[in-house]
Coordinates of C-alpha atoms and ligand atoms in Angstrom, one line a residue:
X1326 CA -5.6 8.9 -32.1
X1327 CA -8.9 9.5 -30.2
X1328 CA -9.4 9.7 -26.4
X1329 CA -10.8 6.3 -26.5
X1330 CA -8.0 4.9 -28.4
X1331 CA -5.6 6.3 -26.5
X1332 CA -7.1 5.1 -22.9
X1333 CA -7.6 1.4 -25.0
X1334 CA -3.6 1.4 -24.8
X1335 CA -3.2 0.9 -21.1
X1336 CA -2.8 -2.2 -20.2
X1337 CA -4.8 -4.1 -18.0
X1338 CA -4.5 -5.8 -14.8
X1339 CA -5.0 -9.0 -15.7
X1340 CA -3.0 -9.0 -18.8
X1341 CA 0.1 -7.3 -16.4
X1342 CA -0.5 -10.2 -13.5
X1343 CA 0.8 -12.5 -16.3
X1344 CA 4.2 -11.2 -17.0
X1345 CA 7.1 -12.7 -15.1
X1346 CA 8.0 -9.3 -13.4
X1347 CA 4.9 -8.6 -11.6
X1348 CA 4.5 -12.5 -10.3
X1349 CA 8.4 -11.9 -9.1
X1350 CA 7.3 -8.8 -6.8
X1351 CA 4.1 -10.7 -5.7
X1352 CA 5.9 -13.5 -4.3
X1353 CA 7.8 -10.5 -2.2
X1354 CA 4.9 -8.4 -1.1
X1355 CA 1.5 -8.8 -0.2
X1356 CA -1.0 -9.1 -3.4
X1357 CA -2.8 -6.5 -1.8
X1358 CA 0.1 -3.8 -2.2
X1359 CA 1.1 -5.2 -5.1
X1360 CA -2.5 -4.4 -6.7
X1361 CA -3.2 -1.0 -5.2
X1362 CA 0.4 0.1 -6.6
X1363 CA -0.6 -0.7 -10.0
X1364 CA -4.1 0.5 -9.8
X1365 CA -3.0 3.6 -8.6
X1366 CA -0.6 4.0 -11.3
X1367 CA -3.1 3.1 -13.7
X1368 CA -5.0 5.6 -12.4
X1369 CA -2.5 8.3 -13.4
X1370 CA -1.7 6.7 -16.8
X1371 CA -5.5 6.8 -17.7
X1372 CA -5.7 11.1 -17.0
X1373 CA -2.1 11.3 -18.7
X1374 CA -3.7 9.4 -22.2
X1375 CA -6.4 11.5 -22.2
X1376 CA -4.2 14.6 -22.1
X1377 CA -1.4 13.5 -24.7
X1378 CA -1.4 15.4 -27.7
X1379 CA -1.0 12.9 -31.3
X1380 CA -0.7 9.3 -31.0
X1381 CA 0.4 8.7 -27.7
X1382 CA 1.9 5.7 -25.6
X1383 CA 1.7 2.2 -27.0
X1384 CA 0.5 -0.5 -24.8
X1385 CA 4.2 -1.7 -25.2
X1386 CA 5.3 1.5 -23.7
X1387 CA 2.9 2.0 -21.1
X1388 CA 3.4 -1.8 -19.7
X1389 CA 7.5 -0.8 -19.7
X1390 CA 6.1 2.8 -17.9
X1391 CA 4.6 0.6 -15.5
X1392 CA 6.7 -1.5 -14.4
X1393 CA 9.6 0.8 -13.8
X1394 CA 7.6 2.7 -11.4
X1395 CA 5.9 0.0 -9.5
X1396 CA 8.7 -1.3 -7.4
X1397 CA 9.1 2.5 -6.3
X1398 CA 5.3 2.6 -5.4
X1399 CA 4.9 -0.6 -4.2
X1400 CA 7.7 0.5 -1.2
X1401 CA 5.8 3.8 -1.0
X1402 CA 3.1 2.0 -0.3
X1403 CA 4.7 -0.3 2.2
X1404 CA 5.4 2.5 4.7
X1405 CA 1.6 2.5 4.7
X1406 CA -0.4 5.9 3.8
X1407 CA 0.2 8.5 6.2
X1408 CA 4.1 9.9 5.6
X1409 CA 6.4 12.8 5.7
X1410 CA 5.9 15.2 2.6
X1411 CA 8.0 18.1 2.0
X1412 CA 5.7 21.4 2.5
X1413 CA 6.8 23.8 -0.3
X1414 CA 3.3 25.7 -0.2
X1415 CA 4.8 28.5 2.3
X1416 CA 1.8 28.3 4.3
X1417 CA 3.6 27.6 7.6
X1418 CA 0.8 26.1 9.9
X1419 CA -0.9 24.3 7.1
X1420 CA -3.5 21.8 8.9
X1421 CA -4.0 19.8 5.8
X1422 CA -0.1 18.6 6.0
X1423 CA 0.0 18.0 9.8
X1424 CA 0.4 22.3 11.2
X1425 CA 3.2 22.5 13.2
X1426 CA 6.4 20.3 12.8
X1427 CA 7.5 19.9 16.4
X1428 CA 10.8 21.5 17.8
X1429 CA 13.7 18.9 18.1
X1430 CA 13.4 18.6 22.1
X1431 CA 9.6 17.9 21.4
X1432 CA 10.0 14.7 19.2
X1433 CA 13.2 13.1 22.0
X1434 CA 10.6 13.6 24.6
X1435 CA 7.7 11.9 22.5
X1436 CA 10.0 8.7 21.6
X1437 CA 11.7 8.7 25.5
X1438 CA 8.1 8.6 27.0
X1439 CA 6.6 6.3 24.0
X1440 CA 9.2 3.4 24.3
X1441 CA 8.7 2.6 28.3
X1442 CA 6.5 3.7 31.1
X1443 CA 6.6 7.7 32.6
X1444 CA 5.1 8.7 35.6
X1445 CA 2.5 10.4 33.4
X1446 CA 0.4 10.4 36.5
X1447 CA 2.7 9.5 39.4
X1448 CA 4.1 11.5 42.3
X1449 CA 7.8 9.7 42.4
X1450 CA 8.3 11.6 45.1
X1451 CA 5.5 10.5 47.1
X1452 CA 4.3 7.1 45.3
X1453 CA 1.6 8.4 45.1
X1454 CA -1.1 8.7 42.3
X1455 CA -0.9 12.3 40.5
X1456 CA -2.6 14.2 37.8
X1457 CA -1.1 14.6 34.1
X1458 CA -1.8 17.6 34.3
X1459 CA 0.8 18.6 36.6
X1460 CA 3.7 18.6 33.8
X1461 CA 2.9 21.4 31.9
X1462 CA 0.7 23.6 34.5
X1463 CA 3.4 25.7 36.1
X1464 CA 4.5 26.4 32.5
X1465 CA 1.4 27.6 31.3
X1466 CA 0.7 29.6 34.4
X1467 CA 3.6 31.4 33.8
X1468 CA 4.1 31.7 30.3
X1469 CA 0.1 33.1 30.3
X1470 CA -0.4 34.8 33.2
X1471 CA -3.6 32.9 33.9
X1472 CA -4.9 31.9 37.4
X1473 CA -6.1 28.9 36.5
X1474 CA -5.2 26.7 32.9
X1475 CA -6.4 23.5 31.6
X1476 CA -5.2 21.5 28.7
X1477 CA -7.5 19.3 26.3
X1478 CA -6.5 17.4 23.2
X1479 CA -7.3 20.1 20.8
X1480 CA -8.7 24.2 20.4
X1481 CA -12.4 22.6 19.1
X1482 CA -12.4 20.3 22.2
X1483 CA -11.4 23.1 24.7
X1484 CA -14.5 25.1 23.3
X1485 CA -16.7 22.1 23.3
X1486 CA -15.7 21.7 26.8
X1487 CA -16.3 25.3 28.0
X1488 CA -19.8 25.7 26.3
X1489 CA -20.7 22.4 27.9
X1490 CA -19.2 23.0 31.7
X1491 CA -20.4 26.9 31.9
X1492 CA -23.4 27.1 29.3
X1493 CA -25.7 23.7 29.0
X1494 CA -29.4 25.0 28.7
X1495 CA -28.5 28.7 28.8
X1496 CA -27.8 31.2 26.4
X1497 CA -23.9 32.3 24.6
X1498 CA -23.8 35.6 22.8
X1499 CA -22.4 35.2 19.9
X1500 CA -21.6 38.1 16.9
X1501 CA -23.2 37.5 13.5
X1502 CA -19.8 38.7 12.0
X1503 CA -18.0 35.7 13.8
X1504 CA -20.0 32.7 13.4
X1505 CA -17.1 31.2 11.8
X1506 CA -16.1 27.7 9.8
X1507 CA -12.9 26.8 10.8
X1508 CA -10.9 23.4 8.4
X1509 CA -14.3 22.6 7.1
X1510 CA -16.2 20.5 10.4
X1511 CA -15.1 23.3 13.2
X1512 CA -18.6 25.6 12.6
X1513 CA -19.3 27.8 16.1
X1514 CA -23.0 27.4 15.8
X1515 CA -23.1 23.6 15.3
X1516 CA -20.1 23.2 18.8
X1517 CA -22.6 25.2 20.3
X1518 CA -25.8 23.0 19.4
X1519 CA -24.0 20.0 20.8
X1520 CA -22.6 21.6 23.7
X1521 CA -25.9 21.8 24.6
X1522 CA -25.7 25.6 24.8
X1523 CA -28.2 28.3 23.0
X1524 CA -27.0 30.5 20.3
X1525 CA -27.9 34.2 20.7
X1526 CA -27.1 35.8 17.2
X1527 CA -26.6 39.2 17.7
X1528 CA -25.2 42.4 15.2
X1529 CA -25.1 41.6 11.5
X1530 CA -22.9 40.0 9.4
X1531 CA -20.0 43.6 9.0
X1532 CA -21.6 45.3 12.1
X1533 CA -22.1 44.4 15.7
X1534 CA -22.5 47.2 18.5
X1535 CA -22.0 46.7 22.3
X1536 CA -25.8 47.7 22.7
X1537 CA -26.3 44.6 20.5
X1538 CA -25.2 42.3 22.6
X1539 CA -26.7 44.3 26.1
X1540 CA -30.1 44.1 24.6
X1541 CA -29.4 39.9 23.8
X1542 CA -28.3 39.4 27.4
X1543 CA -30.6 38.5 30.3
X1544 CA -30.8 35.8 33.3
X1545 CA -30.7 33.2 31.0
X1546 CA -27.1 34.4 30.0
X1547 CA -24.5 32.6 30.2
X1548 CA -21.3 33.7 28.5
X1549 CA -20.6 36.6 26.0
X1550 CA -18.3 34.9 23.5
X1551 CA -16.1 36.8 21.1
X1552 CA -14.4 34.3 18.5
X1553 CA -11.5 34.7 16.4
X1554 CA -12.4 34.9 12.9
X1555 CA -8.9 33.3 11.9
X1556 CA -9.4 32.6 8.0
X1557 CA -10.8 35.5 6.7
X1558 CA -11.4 39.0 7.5
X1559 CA -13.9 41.8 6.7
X1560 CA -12.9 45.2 5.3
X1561 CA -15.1 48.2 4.3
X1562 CA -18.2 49.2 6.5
X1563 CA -17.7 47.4 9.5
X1564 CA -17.7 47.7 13.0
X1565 CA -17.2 45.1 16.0
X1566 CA -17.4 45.2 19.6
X1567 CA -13.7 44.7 21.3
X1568 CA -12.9 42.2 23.7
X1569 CA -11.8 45.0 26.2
X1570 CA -15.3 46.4 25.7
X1571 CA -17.0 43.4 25.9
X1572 CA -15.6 42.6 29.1
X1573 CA -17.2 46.0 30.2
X1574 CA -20.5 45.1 29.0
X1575 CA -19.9 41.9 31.1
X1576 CA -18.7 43.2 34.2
X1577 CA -21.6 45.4 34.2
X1578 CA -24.1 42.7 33.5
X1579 CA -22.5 39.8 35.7
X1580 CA -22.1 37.8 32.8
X1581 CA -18.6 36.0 31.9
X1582 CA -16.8 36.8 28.2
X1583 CA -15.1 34.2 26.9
X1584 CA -12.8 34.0 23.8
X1585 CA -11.8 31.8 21.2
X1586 CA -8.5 33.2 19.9
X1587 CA -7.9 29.8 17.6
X1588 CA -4.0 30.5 16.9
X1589 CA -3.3 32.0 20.4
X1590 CA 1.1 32.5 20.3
X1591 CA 3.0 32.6 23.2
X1592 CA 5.9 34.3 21.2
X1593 CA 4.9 38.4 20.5
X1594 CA 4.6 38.6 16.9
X1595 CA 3.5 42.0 17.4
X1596 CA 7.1 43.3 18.9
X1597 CA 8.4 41.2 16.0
X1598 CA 7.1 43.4 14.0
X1599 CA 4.0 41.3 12.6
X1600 CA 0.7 42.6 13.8
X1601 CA -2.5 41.0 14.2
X1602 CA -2.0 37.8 16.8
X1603 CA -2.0 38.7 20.6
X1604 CA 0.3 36.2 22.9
X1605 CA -2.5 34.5 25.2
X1606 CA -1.3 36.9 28.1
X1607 CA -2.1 39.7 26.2
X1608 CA -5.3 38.5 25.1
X1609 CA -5.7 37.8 29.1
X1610 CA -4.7 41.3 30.2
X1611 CA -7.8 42.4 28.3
X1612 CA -9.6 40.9 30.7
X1613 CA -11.8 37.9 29.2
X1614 CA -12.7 35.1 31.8
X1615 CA -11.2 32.4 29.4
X1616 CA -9.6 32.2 26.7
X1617 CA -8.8 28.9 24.0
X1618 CA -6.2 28.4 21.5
X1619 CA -4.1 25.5 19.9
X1620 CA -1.2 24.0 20.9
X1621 CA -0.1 23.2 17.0
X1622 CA -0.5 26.8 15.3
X1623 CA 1.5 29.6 16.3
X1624 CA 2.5 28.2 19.4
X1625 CA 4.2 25.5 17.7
X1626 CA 3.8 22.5 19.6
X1627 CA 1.5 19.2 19.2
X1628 CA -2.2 18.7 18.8
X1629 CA -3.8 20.4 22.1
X1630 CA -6.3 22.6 23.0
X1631 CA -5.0 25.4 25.9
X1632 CA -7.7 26.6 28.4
X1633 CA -6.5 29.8 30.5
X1634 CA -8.4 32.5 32.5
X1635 CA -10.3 32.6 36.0
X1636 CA -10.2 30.3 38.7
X1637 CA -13.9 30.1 39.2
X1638 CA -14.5 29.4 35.8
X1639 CA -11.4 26.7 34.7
X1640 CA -11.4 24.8 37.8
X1641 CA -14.8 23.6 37.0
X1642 CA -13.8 22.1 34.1
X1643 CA -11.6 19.9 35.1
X1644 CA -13.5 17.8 37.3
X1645 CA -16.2 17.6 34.3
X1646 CA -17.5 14.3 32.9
X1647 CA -16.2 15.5 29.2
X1648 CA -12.7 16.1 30.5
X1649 CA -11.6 12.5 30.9
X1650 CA -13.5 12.4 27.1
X1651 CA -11.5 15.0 26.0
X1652 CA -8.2 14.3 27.8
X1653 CA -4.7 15.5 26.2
X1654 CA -2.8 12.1 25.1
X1655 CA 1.0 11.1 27.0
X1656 CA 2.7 11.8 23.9
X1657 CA 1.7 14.8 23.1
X1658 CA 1.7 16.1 26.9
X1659 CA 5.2 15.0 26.6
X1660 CA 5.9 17.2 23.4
X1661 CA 3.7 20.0 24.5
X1662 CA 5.8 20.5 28.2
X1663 CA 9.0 20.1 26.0
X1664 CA 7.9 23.0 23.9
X1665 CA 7.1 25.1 26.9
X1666 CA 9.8 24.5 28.2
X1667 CA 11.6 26.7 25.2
X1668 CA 9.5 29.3 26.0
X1669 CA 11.2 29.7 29.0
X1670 CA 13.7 31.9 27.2
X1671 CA 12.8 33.8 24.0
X1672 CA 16.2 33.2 21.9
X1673 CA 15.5 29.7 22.7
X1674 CA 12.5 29.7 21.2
X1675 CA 12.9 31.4 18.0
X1676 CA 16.2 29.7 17.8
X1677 CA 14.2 25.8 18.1
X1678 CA 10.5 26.0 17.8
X1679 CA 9.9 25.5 14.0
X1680 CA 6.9 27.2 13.5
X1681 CA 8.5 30.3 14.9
X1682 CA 12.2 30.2 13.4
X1683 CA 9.9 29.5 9.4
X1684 CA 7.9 32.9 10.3
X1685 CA 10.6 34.9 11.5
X1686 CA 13.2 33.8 8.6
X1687 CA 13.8 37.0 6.7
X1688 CA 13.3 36.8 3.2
X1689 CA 17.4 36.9 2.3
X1690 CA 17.8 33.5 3.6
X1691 CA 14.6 32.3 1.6
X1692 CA 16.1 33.3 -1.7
X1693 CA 19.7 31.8 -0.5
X1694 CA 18.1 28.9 -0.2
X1695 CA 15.8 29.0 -3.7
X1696 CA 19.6 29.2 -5.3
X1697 CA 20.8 25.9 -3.4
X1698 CA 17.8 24.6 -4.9
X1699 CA 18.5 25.4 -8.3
X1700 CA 22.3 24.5 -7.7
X1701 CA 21.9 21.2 -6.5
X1702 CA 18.8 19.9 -9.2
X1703 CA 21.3 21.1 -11.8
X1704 CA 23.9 19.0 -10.0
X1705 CA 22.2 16.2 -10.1
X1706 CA 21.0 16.6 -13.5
X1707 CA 24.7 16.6 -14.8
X1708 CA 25.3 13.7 -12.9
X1709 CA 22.6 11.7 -14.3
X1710 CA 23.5 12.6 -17.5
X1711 CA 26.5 11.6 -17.3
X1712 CA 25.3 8.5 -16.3
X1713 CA 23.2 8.4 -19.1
X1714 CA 26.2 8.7 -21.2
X1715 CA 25.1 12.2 -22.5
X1716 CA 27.9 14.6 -22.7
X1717 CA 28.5 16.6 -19.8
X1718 CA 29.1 19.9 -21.4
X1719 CA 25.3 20.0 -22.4
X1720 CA 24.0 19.7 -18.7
X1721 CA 26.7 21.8 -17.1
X1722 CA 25.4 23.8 -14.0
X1723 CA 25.3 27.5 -14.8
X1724 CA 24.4 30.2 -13.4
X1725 CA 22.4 31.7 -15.7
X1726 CA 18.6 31.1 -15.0
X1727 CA 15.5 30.0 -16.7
X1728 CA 17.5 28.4 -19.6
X1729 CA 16.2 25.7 -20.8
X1730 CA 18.6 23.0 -20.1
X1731 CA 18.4 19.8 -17.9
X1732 CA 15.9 17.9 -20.3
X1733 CA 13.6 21.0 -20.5
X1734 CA 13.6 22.1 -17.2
X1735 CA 12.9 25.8 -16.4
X1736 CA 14.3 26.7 -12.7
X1737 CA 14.1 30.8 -11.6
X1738 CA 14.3 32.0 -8.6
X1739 CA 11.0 33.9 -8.0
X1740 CA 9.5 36.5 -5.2
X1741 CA 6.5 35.6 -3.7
X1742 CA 4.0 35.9 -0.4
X1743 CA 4.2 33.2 2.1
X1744 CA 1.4 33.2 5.1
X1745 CA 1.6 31.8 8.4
X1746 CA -1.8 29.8 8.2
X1747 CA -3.3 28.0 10.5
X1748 CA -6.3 30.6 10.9
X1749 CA -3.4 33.0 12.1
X1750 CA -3.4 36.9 10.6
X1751 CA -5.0 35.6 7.3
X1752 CA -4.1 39.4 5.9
X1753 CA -0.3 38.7 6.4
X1754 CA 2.1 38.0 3.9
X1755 CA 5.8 37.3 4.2
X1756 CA 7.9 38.2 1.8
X1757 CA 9.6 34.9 0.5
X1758 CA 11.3 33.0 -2.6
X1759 CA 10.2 30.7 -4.7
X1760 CA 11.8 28.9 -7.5
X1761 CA 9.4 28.8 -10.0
X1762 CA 9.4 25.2 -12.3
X1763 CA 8.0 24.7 -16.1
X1764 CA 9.2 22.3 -18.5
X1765 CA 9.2 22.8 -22.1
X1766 CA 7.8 19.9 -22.6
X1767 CA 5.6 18.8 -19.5
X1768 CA 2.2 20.3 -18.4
X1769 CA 2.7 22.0 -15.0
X1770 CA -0.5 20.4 -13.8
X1771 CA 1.7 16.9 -14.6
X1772 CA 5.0 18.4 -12.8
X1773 CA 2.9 19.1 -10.0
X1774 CA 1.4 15.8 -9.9
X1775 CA 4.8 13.5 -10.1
X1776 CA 6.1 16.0 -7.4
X1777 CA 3.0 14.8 -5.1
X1778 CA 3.5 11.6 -6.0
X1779 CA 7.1 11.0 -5.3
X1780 CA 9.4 10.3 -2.9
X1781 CA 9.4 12.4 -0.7
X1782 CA 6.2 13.6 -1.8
X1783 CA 6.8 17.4 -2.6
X1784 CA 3.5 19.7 -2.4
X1785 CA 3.9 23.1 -3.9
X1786 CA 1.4 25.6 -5.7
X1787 CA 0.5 26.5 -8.8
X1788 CA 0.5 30.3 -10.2
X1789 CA 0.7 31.8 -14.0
X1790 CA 1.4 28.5 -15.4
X1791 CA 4.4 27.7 -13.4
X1792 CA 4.9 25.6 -10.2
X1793 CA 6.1 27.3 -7.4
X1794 CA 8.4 25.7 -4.5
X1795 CA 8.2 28.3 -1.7
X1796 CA 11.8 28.4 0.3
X1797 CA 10.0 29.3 3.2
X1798 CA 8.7 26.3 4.5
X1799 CA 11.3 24.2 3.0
X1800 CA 14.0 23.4 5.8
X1801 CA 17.6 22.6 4.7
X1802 CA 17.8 19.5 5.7
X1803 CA 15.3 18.7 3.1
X1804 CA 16.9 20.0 0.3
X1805 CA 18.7 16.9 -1.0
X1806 CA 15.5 15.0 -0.8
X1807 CA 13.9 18.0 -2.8
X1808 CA 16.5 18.2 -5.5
X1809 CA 16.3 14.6 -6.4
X1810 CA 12.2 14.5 -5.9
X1811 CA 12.5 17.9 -8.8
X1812 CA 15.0 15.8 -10.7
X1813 CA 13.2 12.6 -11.3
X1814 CA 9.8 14.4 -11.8
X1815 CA 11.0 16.3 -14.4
X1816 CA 12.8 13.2 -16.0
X1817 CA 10.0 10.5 -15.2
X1818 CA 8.1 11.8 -18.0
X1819 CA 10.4 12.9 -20.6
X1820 CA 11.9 9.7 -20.9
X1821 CA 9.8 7.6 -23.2
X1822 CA 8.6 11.0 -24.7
X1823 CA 12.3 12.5 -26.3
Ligands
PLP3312 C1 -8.1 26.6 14.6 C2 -9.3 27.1 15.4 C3 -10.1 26.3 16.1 C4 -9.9 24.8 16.1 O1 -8.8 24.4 16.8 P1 -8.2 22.9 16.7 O2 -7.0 23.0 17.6 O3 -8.0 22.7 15.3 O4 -9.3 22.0 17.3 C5 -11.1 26.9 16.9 N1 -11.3 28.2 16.9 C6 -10.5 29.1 16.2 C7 -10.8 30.5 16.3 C8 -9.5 28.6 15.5 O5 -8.7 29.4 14.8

């Protein structure tokens, strides 16, 4: 059957608002749900019949299609758009699905400070007003080795406030070579333009000497900035000016350096044997005026943007017009002090703060848990069979791997490179497993897609014509929810077909 033909098959909404078991869910949710379930669906059908090979779904089997899977999207739908997805990409700090996932003590002090009033700015010792402030400085003093440290609600916003407070109308030195994009809006030459600050380009795009930025400076000077490049990095002829030099250049000429390090940790990666991120006291003892970083990349806390370096030039800040703009919220000032608090003691950390404990996991682990994977979607294949009424002996688990068994279903256990993300050491790779999915009979593009779109929605990645779940970022908590997500995507669509 042609293309056309084929798309000419699925039914339409007003022909499906007339059957009994679409009027018997619209008198139980809103007509609005009800419609943007099946449109959506529809929406899926329609790329599927223009893939099928032969003749296709009938009309008869696409309505039938349809209306097995609404219910399931319709209550999808119900617990409204934003939700919790199982991240099987093994990019750790991925800001597309949310960075970090907050340590345990983080999310009880969100939900005790969201369901009543806190004395988010209150002395209860005094009665007195106080600042917010308050609850995580002494932390961050300590954990950074800062004089001075200020907290906004993210990294962009702690740069935006910086340029604004110490470089309206004059003049930031900025390398050619780091005139980065970071997640596609934060561009260093556009925060600068609205700070109100002028961009001096210096160096070229590989090369940029310290006599490069001394011939750019002059009275008009306000800060040297040195910015983390974060998602990419330059190999071959290249040269760049240090920050330890820099703050040479700047001592000399009476001009502040400030630095952007983005994915600033607290934990030392570097003594963990993973090079390439300095803690923010490191990064300090190199002697920058300021330095930025998140509070949801390697530190692995919520949304924030951290502020640590001189007196002179933090105080300032605070007191600005944009600050109050740019505040940090209650909840995630809650989360953020909890996380800090962990930090307090470095077993504690690794043992609770997510983002560290995913990074750290060796790769042993990763592959253990690849094979619970595989064990428990066979599992629950065999039970499902059995439900079905197949006999059991066909769908037994086994040990052997990529047989195909389970309706078609390929499962191996596969090594792979996971990457902390988040801007963070973009030339790492951690050694991880990945069990590696194909069907005989489904397109991985497909697999992929019912994976997204279930529930839990799974997002993994796909290389060489398989799709690959990386262990890494998968917790075991999730693995249940994962075997049954693997399960019903790799039946959803061989029923109807077989
Ligand atoms: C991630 C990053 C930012 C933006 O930080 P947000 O917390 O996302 O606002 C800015 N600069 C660098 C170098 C970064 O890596």
């Amino acid at each position: 059957m042609p293309a056309p033909d084929r798309l000419r098959q699925i039914p339409s909404i007003t022909s499906l608002l007339a059957r009994g078991e679409i009027r018997s869910l619209l008198a139980r949710y809103p007509r609005a749900v009800v419609l943007g379930a099946m449109r959506r669906l529809l929406d899926v059908y329609r790329g599927e019949a223009l893939r099928e090979k032969g003749s296709g779904r009938s009309r008869e089997e696409w309505t039938s299609l349809l209306l097995s899977a609404l219910p399931d999207a319709i209550t999808a739908d119900e617990g409204g758009s934003l939700r919790k997805v199982i991240n099987a990409t093994g990019i750790v700090v991925h800001t597309n699905l949310g960075r970090a996932p907050l340590p345990g003590d983080a999310i009880r002090a969100i939900v005790d400070v969201a369901s009543g009033y806190s004395n988010l700015e209150f002395d209860l010792t005094g009665g007195t007003r106080s600042r917010r402030l308050a609850h995580v400085e002494e932390a961050l003093l300590e954990l950074t080795g800062a004089e001075s440290v200020h907290v906004v609600n993210n990294n962009a916003a702690a740069v935006f406030l910086c340029l604004a407070a110490l470089a309206k109308g004059r003049d930031v030195i900025v390398s050619r070579g780091e005139l980065v994009e970071i997640g596609g809006s934060f561009r260093i030459p556009e925060i600068l333009a609205a700070s109100g600050a002028n961009l001096v380009e210096v160096g070229t795009t590989n090369r940029t000497r310290q006599a490069d930025y001394e011939r750019a400076a002059g009275p008009s000077t306000a800060l040297l900035l040195k910015v983390h490049r974060s998602n990419f990095h330059v190999t071959g002829f290249t040269e760049e000016v240090q920050t330890a030099d820099l703050v040479v250049l700047g001592e000399k000429l009476g001009i502040p350096v400030m630095e952007d390090l983005g994915s600033g940790a607290i934990f030392d990666f570097g003594a963990a044997g993973i090079p390439g991120t300095p803690t923010v006291k490191q990064a300090l003892g190199r002697g920058p005026g300021i330095v930025t970083v998140s509070g949801d990349k390697l530190l692995g806390g919520p949304q924030a943007g951290i502020i640590a370096g001189r007196k002179d030039l933090v105080e300032p800040l605070k007191t600005h017009p944009l600050s109050r703009a740019l505040r940090l919220d209650k909840l995630c000032l809650a989360a953020l002090a909890a996380t800090l608090r962990l930090y307090a003691d470095e077993r504690r950390a690794t043992a609770c703060v997510p983002v560290l404990g995913m990074i750290l996991e060796g790769e042993g682990i990763t592959r253990a848990r690849a094979r619970k994977l595989i064990a428990r979607v066979r599992r629950e294949q065999a039970r499902s069979a059995i439900r079905d009424g197949a006999s059991p002996a066909e769908h037994r688990p086994a040990s052997g791997i990529a047989r195909p068994e389970g309706g078609g279903l390929k499962m191996q256990v596969e090594r792979s490179f996971s990457s902390p993300g988040g801007g963070a050491m973009p030339e790492i790779e951690i050694p991880t497993a990945c069990v590696a999915l194909s069907h005989v009979r489904v397109r991985v593009e497909e697999l992929d897609a019912m994976l997204r779109s279930g529930k839990p929605p799974v997002v993994g990645r796909i290389s060489k014509g398989r799709l690959l779940l990386d262990m890494r970022t998968v917790r075991d908590e999730e693995l249940p929810g994962l075997a049954a997500a693997v399960v019903t995507a790799a039946r959803s669509r061989t029923t109807g077909n077989d």
